[in-house]
PDB file of N, CA and C in Angstrom:
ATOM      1  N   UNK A  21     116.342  74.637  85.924  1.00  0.00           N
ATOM      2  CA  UNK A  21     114.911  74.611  85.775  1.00  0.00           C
ATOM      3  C   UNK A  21     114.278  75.780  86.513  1.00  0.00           C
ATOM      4  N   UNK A  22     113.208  76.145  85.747  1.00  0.00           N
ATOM      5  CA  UNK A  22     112.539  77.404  86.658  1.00  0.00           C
ATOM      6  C   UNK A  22     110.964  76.993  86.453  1.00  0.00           C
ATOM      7  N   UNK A  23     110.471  77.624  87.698  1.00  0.00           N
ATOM      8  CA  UNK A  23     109.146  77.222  87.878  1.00  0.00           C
ATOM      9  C   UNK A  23     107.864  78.074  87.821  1.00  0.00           C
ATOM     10  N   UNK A  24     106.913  78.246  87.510  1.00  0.00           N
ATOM     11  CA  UNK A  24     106.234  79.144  86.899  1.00  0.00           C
ATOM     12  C   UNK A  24     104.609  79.143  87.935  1.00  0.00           C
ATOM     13  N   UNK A  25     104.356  80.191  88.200  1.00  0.00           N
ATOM     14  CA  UNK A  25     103.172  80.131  88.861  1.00  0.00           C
ATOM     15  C   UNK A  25     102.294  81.058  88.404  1.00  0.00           C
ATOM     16  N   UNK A  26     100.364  81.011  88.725  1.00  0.00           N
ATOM     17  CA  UNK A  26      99.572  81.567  87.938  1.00  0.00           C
ATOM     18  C   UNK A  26      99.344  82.990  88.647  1.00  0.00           C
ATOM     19  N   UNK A  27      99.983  83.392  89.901  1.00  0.00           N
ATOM     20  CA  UNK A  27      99.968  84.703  90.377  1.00  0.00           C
ATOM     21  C   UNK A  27     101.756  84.635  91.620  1.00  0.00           C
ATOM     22  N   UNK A  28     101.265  86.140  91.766  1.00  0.00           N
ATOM     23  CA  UNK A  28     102.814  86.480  92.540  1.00  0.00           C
ATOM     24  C   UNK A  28     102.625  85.508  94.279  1.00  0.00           C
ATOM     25  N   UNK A  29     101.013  85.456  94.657  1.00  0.00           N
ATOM     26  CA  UNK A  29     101.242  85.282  96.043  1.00  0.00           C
ATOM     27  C   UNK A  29     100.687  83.375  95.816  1.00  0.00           C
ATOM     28  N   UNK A  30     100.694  82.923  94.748  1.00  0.00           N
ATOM     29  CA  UNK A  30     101.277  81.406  94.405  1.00  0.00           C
ATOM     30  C   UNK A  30     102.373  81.024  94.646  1.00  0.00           C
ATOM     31  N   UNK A  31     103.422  82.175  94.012  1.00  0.00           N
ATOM     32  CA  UNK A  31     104.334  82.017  94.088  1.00  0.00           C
ATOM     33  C   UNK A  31     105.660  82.036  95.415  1.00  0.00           C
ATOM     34  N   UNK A  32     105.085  83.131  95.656  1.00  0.00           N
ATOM     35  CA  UNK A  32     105.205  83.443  97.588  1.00  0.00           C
ATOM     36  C   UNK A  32     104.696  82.519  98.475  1.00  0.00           C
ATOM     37  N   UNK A  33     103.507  81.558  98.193  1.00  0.00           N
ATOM     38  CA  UNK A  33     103.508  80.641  99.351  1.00  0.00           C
ATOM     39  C   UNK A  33     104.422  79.418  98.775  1.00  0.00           C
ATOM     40  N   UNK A  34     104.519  79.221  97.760  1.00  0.00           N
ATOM     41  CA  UNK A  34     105.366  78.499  97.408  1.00  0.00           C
ATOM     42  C   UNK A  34     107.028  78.243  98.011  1.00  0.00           C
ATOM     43  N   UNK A  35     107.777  79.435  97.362  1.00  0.00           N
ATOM     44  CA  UNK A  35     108.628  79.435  98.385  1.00  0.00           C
ATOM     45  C   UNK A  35     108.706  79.943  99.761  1.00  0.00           C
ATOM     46  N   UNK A  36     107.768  80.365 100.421  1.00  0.00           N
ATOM     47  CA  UNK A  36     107.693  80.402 101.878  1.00  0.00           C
ATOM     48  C   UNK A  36     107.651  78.315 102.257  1.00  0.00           C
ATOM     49  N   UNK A  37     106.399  77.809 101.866  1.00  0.00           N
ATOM     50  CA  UNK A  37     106.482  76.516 101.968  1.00  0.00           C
ATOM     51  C   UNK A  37     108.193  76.032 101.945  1.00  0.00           C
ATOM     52  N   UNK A  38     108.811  75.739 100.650  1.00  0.00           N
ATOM     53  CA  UNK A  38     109.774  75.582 100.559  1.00  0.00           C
ATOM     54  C   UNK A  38     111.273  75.563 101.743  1.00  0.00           C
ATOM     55  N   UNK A  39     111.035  77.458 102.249  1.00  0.00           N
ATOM     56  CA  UNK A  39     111.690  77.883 103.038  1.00  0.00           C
ATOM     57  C   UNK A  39     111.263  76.674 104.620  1.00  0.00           C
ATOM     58  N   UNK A  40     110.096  76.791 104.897  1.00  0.00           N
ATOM     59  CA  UNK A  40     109.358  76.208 106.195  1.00  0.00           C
ATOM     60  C   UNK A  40     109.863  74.824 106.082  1.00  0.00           C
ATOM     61  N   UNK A  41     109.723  74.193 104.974  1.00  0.00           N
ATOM     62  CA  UNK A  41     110.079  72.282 104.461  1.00  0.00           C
ATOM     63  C   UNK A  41     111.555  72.635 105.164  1.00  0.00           C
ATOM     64  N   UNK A  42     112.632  72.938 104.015  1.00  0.00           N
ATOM     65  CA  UNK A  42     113.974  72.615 104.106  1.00  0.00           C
ATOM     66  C   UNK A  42     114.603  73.143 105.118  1.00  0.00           C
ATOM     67  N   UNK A  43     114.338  74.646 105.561  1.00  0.00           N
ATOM     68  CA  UNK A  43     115.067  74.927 106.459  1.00  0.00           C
ATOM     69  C   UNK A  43     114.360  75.223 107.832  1.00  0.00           C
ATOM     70  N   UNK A  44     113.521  74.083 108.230  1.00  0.00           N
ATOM     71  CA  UNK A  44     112.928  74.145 109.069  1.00  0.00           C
ATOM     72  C   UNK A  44     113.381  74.726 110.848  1.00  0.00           C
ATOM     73  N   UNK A  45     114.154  74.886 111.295  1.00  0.00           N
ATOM     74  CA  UNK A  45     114.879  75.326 111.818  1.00  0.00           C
ATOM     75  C   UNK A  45     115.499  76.944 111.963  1.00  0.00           C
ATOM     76  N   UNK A  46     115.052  77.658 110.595  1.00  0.00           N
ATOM     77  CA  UNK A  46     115.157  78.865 110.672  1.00  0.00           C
ATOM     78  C   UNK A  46     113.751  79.575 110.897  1.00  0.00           C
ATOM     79  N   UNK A  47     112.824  78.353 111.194  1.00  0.00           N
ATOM     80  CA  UNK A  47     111.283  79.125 110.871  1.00  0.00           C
ATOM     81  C   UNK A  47     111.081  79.865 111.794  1.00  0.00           C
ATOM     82  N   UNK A  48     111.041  79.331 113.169  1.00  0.00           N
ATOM     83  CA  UNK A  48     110.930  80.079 114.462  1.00  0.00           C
ATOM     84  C   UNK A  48     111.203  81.447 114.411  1.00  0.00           C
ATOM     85  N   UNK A  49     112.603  81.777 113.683  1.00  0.00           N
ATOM     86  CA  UNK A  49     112.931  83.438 113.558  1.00  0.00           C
ATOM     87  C   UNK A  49     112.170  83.829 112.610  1.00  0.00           C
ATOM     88  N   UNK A  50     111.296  83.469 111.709  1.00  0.00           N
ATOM     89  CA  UNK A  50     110.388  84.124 110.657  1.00  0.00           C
ATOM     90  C   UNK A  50     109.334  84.594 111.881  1.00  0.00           C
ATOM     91  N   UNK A  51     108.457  84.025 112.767  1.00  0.00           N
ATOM     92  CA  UNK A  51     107.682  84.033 113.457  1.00  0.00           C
ATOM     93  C   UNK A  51     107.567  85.375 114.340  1.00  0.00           C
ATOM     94  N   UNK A  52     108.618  84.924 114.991  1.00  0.00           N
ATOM     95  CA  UNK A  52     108.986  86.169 115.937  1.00  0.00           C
ATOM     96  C   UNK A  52     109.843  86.940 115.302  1.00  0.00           C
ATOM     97  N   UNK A  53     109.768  87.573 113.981  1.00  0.00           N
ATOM     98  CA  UNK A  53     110.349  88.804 113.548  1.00  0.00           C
ATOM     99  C   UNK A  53     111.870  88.987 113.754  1.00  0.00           C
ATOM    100  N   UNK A  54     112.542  87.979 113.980  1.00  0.00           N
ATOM    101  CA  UNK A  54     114.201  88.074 113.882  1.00  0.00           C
ATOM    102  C   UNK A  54     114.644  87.636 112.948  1.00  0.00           C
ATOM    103  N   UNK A  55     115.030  88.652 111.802  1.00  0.00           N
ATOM    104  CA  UNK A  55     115.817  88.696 110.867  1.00  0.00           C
ATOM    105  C   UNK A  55     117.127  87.976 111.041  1.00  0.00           C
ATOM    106  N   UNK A  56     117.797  88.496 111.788  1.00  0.00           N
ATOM    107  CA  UNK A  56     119.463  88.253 112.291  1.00  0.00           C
ATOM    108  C   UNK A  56     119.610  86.349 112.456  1.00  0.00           C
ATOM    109  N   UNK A  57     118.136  86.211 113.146  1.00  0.00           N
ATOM    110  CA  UNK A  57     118.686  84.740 113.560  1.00  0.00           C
ATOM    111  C   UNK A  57     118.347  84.157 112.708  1.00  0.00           C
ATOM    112  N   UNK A  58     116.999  84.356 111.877  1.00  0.00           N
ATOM    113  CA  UNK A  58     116.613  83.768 110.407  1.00  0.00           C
ATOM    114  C   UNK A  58     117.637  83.451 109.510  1.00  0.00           C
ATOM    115  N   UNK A  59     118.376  84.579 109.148  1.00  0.00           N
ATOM    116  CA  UNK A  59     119.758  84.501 108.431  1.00  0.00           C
ATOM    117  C   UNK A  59     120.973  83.712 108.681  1.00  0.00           C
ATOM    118  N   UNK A  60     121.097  83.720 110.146  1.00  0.00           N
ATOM    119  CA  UNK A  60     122.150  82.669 110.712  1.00  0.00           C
ATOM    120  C   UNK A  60     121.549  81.146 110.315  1.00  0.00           C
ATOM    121  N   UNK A  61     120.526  80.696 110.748  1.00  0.00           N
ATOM    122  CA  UNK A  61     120.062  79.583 110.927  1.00  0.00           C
ATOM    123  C   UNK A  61     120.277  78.976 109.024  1.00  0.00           C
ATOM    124  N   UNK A  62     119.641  80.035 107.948  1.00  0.00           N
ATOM    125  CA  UNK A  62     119.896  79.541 106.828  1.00  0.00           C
ATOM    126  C   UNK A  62     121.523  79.235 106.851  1.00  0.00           C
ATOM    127  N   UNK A  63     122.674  80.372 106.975  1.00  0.00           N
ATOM    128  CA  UNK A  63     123.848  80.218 106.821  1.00  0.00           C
ATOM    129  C   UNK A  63     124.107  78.864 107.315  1.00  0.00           C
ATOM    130  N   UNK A  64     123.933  78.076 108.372  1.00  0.00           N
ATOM    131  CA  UNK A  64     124.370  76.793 109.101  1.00  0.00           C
ATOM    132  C   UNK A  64     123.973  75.763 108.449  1.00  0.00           C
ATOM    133  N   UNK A  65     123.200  76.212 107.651  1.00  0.00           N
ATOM    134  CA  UNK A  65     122.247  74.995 106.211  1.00  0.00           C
ATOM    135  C   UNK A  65     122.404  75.104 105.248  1.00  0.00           C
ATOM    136  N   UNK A  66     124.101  76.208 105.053  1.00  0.00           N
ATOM    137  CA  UNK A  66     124.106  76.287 103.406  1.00  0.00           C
ATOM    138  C   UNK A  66     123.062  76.675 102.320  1.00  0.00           C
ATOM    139  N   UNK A  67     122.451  77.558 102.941  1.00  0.00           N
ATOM    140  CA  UNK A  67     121.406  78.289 101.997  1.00  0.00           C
ATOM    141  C   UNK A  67     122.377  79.069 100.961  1.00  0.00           C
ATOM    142  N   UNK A  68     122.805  80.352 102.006  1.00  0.00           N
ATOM    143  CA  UNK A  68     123.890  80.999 100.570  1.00  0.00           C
ATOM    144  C   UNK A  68     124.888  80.948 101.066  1.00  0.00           C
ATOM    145  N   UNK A  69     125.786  81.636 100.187  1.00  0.00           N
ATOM    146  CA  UNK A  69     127.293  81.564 100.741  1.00  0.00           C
ATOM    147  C   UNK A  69     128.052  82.919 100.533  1.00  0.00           C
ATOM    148  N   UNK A  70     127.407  83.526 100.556  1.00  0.00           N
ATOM    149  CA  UNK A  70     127.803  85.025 101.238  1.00  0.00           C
ATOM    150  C   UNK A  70     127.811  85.259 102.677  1.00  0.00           C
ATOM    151  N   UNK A  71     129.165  86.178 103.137  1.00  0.00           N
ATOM    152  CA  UNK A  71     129.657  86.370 104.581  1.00  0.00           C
ATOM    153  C   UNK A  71     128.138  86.380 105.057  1.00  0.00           C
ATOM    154  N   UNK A  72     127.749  85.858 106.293  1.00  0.00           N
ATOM    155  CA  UNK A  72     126.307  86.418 107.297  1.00  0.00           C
ATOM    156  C   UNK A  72     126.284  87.440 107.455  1.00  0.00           C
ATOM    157  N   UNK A  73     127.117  88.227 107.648  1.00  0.00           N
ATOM    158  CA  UNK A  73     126.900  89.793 108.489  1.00  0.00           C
ATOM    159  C   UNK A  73     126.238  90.629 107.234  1.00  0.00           C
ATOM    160  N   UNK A  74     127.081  90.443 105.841  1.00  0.00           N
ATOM    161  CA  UNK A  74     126.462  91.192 104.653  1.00  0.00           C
ATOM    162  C   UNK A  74     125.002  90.666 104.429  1.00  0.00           C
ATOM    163  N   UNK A  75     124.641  89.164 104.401  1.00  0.00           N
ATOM    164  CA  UNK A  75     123.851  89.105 104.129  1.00  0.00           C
ATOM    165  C   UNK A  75     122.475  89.472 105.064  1.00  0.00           C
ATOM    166  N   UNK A  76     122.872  89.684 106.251  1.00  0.00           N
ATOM    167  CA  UNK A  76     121.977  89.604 107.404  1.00  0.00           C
ATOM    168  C   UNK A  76     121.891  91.111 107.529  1.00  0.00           C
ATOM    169  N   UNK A  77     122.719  91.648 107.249  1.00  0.00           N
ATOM    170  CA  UNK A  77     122.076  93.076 107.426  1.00  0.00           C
ATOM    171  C   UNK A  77     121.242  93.781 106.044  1.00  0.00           C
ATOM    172  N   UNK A  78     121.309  93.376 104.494  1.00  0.00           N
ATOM    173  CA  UNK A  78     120.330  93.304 104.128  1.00  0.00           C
ATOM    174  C   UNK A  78     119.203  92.926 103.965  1.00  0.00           C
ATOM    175  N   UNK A  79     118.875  92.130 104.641  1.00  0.00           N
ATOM    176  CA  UNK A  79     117.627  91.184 105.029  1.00  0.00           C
ATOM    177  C   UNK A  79     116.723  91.730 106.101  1.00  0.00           C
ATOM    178  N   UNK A  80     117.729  92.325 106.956  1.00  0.00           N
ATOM    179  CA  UNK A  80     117.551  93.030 108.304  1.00  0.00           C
ATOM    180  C   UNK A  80     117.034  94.676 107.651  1.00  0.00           C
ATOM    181  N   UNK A  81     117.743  95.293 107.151  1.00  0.00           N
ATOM    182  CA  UNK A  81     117.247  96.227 106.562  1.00  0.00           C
ATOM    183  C   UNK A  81     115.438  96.445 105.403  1.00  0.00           C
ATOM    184  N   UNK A  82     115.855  95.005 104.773  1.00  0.00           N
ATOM    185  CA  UNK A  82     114.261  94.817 103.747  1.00  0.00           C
ATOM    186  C   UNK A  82     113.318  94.771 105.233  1.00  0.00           C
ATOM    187  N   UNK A  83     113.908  94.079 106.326  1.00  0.00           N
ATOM    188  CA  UNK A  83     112.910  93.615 107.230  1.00  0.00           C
ATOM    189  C   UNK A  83     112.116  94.847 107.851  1.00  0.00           C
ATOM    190  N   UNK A  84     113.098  96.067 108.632  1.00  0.00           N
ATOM    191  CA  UNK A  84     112.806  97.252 108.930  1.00  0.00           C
ATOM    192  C   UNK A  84     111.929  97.849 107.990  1.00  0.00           C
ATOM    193  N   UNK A  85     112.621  97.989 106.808  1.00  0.00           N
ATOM    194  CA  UNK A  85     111.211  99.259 105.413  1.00  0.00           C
ATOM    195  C   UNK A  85     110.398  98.500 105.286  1.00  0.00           C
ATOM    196  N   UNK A  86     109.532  97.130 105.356  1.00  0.00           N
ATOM    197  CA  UNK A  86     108.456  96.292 105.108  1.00  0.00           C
ATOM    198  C   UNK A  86     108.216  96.631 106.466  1.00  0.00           C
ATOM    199  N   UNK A  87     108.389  96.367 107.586  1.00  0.00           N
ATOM    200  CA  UNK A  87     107.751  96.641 108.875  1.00  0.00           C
ATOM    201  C   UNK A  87     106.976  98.385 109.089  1.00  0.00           C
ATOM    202  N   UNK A  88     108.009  98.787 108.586  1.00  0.00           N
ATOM    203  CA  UNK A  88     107.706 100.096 108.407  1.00  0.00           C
ATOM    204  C   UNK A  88     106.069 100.686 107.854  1.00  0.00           C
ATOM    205  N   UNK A  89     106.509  99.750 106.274  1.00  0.00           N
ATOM    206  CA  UNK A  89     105.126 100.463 105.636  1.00  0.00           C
ATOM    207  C   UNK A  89     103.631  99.295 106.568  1.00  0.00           C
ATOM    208  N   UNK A  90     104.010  98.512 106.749  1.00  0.00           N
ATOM    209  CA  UNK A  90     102.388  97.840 107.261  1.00  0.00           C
ATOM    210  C   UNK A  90     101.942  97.824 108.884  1.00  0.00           C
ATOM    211  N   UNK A  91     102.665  99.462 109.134  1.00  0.00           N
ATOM    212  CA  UNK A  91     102.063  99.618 110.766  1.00  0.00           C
ATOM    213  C   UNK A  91     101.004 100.744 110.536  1.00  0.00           C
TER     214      UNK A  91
END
């Protein structure tokens, strides 16, 4: 099933919500800007199942070029 929303940042609080509900426990690292632990905390909850280190350093990387452009 896929779910359909009437704009992109509907859709973005949506799964941010989502993210905050289920993996409540990784939220804290959304907060304070830690990628690395954000990523661990999903891995321990079976979010994905790709190695952490691969996945955490692309995440870590989107995190850096988005930080980048909104200073």
């Amino acid at each position: 099933r896929f779910r359909a929303f009437g704009s992109l940042d509907d859709g973005v609080a949506d799964y941010l919500g989502l993210l905050r509900k289920r993996y409540a426990p990784a939220w804290p690292a959304v907060i304070v800007g830690d990628p690395r632990a954000f990523v661990h905390e999903l891995k321990k909850r079976g979010y994905f199942t790709a190695p952490e280190a691969t996945y955490a350093g692309r995440v870590a990387s989107l995190f850096d070029e988005f930080s980048r452009t909104v200073r």
